[in-house]
Amino acid sequence: MTVLLADMKAHLRVTIDDDDLLIMDKIATATEWVLKYTAISSEATVPGPVNEAIRQIAAHLYANREASLVGVTAQSLPFGTLDLLAPYTPFVCG
């Protein structure tokens, strides 16, 4: 895992330990999604922008824990996440 729990908690501004297991699960889910999206090997050194995308996605998953929300405007991935990943995403033509 490239994003550490302490770093993610700082990103989220979470100071209690009650949600540590939940946050670690969100980090793992975001990491797996990003590595598959970019085709980066889990053994590779992960660039800073990719780690930032992992933090943004994990934060999004932590803040929005349901598949649907009532009375709230829906949104996709956090602004800029896919832009952070674009240089690391394989381009397929044909």
XYZ file of N, CA, C and O in Angstrom:
376
model
N 0.852 -1.174 0.000
C 0.000 0.000 0.000
C 0.897 1.236 0.000
O 1.871 1.303 0.737
N 0.584 2.195 -0.806
C 1.445 3.356 -0.959
C 1.040 4.514 -0.058
O 1.866 5.335 0.271
N -0.225 4.597 0.308
C -0.708 5.660 1.186
C -0.841 5.080 2.591
O -1.558 4.107 2.802
N -0.142 5.677 3.530
C -0.156 5.185 4.898
C -1.361 5.719 5.663
O -1.878 6.801 5.360
N -1.784 4.972 6.667
C -2.934 5.361 7.482
C -2.743 6.754 8.081
O -3.647 7.586 8.020
N -1.576 7.012 8.637
C -1.327 8.317 9.275
C -1.452 9.457 8.258
O -2.011 10.517 8.567
N -0.938 9.238 7.044
C -1.044 10.260 5.996
C -2.498 10.485 5.600
O -2.927 11.617 5.383
N -3.250 9.390 5.491
C -4.659 9.498 5.096
C -5.466 10.202 6.184
O -6.318 11.036 5.875
N -5.194 9.881 7.441
C -5.900 10.543 8.537
C -5.583 12.038 8.560
O -6.465 12.859 8.818
N -4.356 12.404 8.254
C -3.996 13.822 8.173
C -4.748 14.484 7.021
O -5.259 15.599 7.161
N -4.829 13.798 5.889
C -5.566 14.309 4.732
C -7.038 14.537 5.078
O -7.636 15.536 4.691
N -7.610 13.591 5.828
C -9.021 13.672 6.227
C -9.239 14.576 7.436
O -10.384 14.886 7.768
N -8.158 14.935 8.105
C -8.228 15.672 9.366
C -8.986 14.885 10.432
O -9.793 15.422 11.170
N -8.703 13.598 10.477
C -9.276 12.700 11.477
C -8.218 12.502 12.560
O -7.088 12.121 12.264
N -8.599 12.757 13.808
C -7.638 12.654 14.906
C -7.939 11.499 15.859
O -7.141 11.217 16.745
N -9.072 10.843 15.681
C -9.420 9.715 16.549
C -9.091 8.404 15.842
O -8.888 8.381 14.629
N -9.019 7.329 16.603
C -8.670 6.026 16.045
C -9.889 5.154 15.741
O -9.737 4.045 15.236
N -11.079 5.636 16.037
C -12.295 4.832 15.890
C -12.509 4.313 14.472
O -13.041 3.221 14.283
N -12.138 5.080 13.468
C -12.387 4.710 12.066
C -11.161 4.143 11.355
O -11.151 4.047 10.132
N -10.126 3.770 12.086
C -8.892 3.310 11.442
C -9.115 2.139 10.480
O -8.604 2.159 9.354
N -9.878 1.138 10.900
C -10.118 -0.013 10.018
C -10.897 0.403 8.772
O -10.597 -0.047 7.660
N -11.866 1.271 8.947
C -12.651 1.763 7.818
C -11.763 2.555 6.857
O -11.823 2.372 5.637
N -10.933 3.419 7.398
C -10.040 4.227 6.560
C -9.048 3.338 5.813
O -8.792 3.546 4.621
N -8.502 2.320 6.493
C -7.582 1.396 5.815
C -8.284 0.656 4.683
O -7.695 0.422 3.624
N -9.552 0.310 4.880
C -10.317 -0.343 3.821
C -10.515 0.601 2.634
O -10.392 0.180 1.484
N -10.782 1.859 2.899
C -10.956 2.848 1.821
C -9.641 3.055 1.068
O -9.635 3.182 -0.160
N -8.519 3.065 1.793
C -7.207 3.184 1.143
C -6.963 1.978 0.238
O -6.534 2.128 -0.911
N -7.246 0.783 0.743
C -7.024 -0.438 -0.044
C -7.889 -0.448 -1.293
O -7.422 -0.795 -2.388
N -9.144 -0.060 -1.153
C -10.054 -0.034 -2.298
C -9.598 0.983 -3.331
O -9.545 0.690 -4.530
N -9.252 2.180 -2.880
C -8.793 3.225 -3.799
C -7.495 2.822 -4.475
O -7.318 3.035 -5.680
N -6.591 2.214 -3.718
C -5.303 1.783 -4.283
C -5.514 0.738 -5.368
O -4.936 0.837 -6.458
N -6.334 -0.252 -5.086
C -6.588 -1.296 -6.084
C -7.208 -0.707 -7.344
O -6.808 -1.037 -8.463
N -8.176 0.186 -7.182
C -8.842 0.800 -8.343
C -7.830 1.590 -9.174
O -7.775 1.445 -10.399
N -7.011 2.400 -8.505
C -6.044 3.243 -9.217
C -4.991 2.394 -9.920
O -4.644 2.658 -11.075
N -4.479 1.377 -9.254
C -3.459 0.538 -9.883
C -4.016 -0.187 -11.106
O -3.324 -0.317 -12.123
N -5.262 -0.630 -11.042
C -5.866 -1.280 -12.214
C -6.159 -0.265 -13.313
O -5.972 -0.541 -14.493
N -6.609 0.918 -12.934
C -6.923 1.970 -13.910
C -5.674 2.400 -14.668
O -5.716 2.648 -15.867
N -4.560 2.481 -13.961
C -3.318 2.954 -14.580
C -2.436 1.826 -15.086
O -1.483 2.087 -15.807
N -2.713 0.605 -14.688
C -1.876 -0.553 -15.015
C -0.487 -0.451 -14.376
O 0.474 -1.040 -14.855
N -0.382 0.299 -13.274
C 0.867 0.366 -12.519
C 0.964 -0.905 -11.686
O 0.001 -1.315 -11.042
N 2.125 -1.508 -11.681
C 2.356 -2.717 -10.892
C 2.366 -2.373 -9.408
O 2.864 -1.313 -9.009
N 1.828 -3.263 -8.593
C 1.811 -3.017 -7.152
C 3.219 -3.012 -6.565
O 3.430 -2.527 -5.460
N 4.196 -3.560 -7.302
C 5.592 -3.543 -6.842
C 6.335 -2.289 -7.282
O 7.452 -2.044 -6.822
N 5.748 -1.511 -8.189
C 6.424 -0.331 -8.730
C 6.421 0.807 -7.714
O 5.588 0.857 -6.810
N 7.361 1.720 -7.886
C 7.340 2.952 -7.108
C 6.199 3.806 -7.636
O 6.112 4.064 -8.834
N 5.324 4.203 -6.756
C 4.137 4.945 -7.168
C 4.440 6.443 -7.128
O 4.855 6.968 -6.092
N 4.246 7.143 -8.248
C 4.524 8.575 -8.310
C 3.605 9.380 -7.379
O 2.476 8.972 -7.085
N 4.064 10.529 -6.963
C 3.305 11.408 -6.076
C 1.891 11.728 -6.552
O 0.948 11.652 -5.759
N 1.705 12.105 -7.833
C 0.350 12.402 -8.288
C -0.599 11.206 -8.175
O -1.795 11.375 -7.924
N -0.072 10.007 -8.347
C -0.903 8.808 -8.223
C -1.304 8.610 -6.760
O -2.449 8.285 -6.455
N -0.363 8.837 -5.847
C -0.705 8.759 -4.425
C -1.752 9.802 -4.047
O -2.644 9.536 -3.249
N -1.652 10.992 -4.624
C -2.665 12.026 -4.348
C -4.027 11.586 -4.862
O -5.037 11.790 -4.201
N -4.074 10.964 -6.023
C -5.345 10.448 -6.548
C -5.909 9.376 -5.613
O -7.121 9.336 -5.362
N -5.045 8.512 -5.092
C -5.490 7.489 -4.145
C -6.086 8.152 -2.906
O -7.158 7.763 -2.434
N -5.414 9.185 -2.387
C -5.947 9.900 -1.218
C -7.293 10.537 -1.525
O -8.217 10.475 -0.715
N -7.422 11.154 -2.702
C -8.684 11.808 -3.058
C -9.817 10.797 -3.179
O -10.932 11.043 -2.709
N -9.554 9.666 -3.812
C -10.589 8.650 -3.975
C -10.947 8.042 -2.627
O -12.131 7.863 -2.312
N -9.947 7.740 -1.803
C -10.220 7.185 -0.477
C -11.020 8.172 0.362
O -11.959 7.775 1.076
N -10.708 9.450 0.280
C -11.458 10.471 1.014
C -12.896 10.550 0.516
O -13.842 10.688 1.303
N -13.068 10.454 -0.793
C -14.409 10.457 -1.381
C -15.212 9.254 -0.881
O -16.375 9.390 -0.490
N -14.588 8.079 -0.860
C -15.263 6.873 -0.375
C -15.581 6.972 1.116
O -16.618 6.497 1.567
N -14.697 7.586 1.878
C -14.904 7.740 3.314
C -16.061 8.698 3.597
O -16.898 8.441 4.456
N -16.112 9.796 2.846
C -17.152 10.807 3.058
C -18.510 10.387 2.503
O -19.553 10.827 2.994
N -18.505 9.561 1.468
C -19.740 9.139 0.796
C -19.823 7.625 0.860
O -19.439 6.941 -0.069
N -20.349 7.115 1.944
C -20.305 5.675 2.211
C -21.456 4.897 1.612
O -21.511 3.685 1.743
N -22.360 5.563 0.962
C -23.511 4.883 0.367
C -23.445 4.983 -1.155
O -22.869 5.911 -1.706
N -24.077 4.032 -1.827
C -24.091 4.031 -3.293
C -24.979 5.143 -3.839
O -24.768 5.625 -4.942
N -25.977 5.545 -3.074
C -26.844 6.630 -3.510
C -27.193 7.499 -2.311
O -27.268 7.028 -1.178
N -27.392 8.768 -2.576
C -27.750 9.720 -1.537
C -29.037 10.409 -1.946
O -29.199 10.796 -3.092
N -29.932 10.604 -1.018
C -31.206 11.256 -1.289
C -31.092 12.731 -0.904
O -30.606 13.066 0.168
N -31.555 13.607 -1.815
C -31.556 15.032 -1.528
C -30.214 15.717 -1.682
O -30.025 16.829 -1.230
N -29.279 15.051 -2.328
C -27.941 15.606 -2.518
C -27.592 15.501 -3.993
O -27.928 14.523 -4.645
N -26.906 16.503 -4.512
C -26.475 16.454 -5.898
C -25.388 15.392 -6.045
O -24.403 15.402 -5.302
N -25.595 14.495 -6.987
C -24.626 13.416 -7.210
C -23.371 13.970 -7.864
O -23.412 14.947 -8.596
N -22.262 13.319 -7.586
C -21.005 13.705 -8.214
C -20.188 12.465 -8.501
O -20.360 11.439 -7.866
N -19.326 12.581 -9.478
C -18.437 11.467 -9.806
C -17.159 11.616 -8.996
O -17.148 12.259 -7.961
N -16.075 11.068 -9.483
C -14.807 11.161 -8.767
C -14.441 12.612 -8.482
O -14.823 13.512 -9.233
N -13.707 12.847 -7.402
C -13.324 14.212 -7.058
C -12.643 14.929 -8.211
O -11.922 14.322 -8.996
N -12.876 16.232 -8.294
C -12.312 17.067 -9.341
C -10.804 16.885 -9.427
O -10.110 16.962 -8.427
N -10.329 16.600 -10.594
C -8.902 16.504 -10.832
C -8.301 15.121 -10.659
O -7.156 14.907 -11.033
N -9.037 14.183 -10.082
C -8.486 12.856 -9.838
C -8.047 12.188 -11.132
O -6.926 11.694 -11.233
N -8.914 12.170 -12.126
C -8.560 11.533 -13.392
C -7.459 12.311 -14.109
O -6.642 11.721 -14.814
N -7.417 13.637 -13.900
C -6.337 14.432 -14.474
C -4.988 14.045 -13.863
O -3.969 14.017 -14.551
N -4.983 13.759 -12.552
C -3.751 13.318 -11.897
C -3.272 11.982 -12.456
O -2.068 11.731 -12.539
N -4.219 11.125 -12.833
C -3.876 9.787 -13.313
C -3.579 9.725 -14.811
O -2.971 8.772 -15.280
N -4.002 10.734 -15.561
C -3.891 10.701 -17.032
C -2.481 10.377 -17.541
O -2.329 9.538 -18.433
N -1.415 10.974 -16.991
C -0.087 10.659 -17.518
C 0.355 9.220 -17.262
O 1.313 8.750 -17.884
N -0.317 8.529 -16.349
C 0.079 7.164 -15.980
C -0.874 6.102 -16.516
O -0.732 4.933 -16.217
N -1.838 6.549 -17.327
C -2.839 5.633 -17.859
C -2.443 5.216 -19.277
O -2.149 6.077 -20.110
N -2.399 3.922 -19.542
C -2.003 3.480 -20.881
C -2.989 3.964 -21.942
O -4.195 3.958 -21.720
N -2.448 4.389 -23.051
C -3.268 4.834 -24.174
C -3.416 3.671 -25.141
O -2.419 3.096 -25.588
N -4.650 3.310 -25.398
C -4.914 2.190 -26.312
C -5.623 2.734 -27.537
O -6.614 3.442 -27.418
N -5.124 2.378 -28.701
C -5.720 2.830 -29.951
C -6.082 1.626 -30.802
O -5.302 0.698 -30.947
N -7.284 1.686 -31.356
C -7.655 0.638 -32.291
C -8.466 -0.360 -31.701
O -8.954 -1.310 -31.693
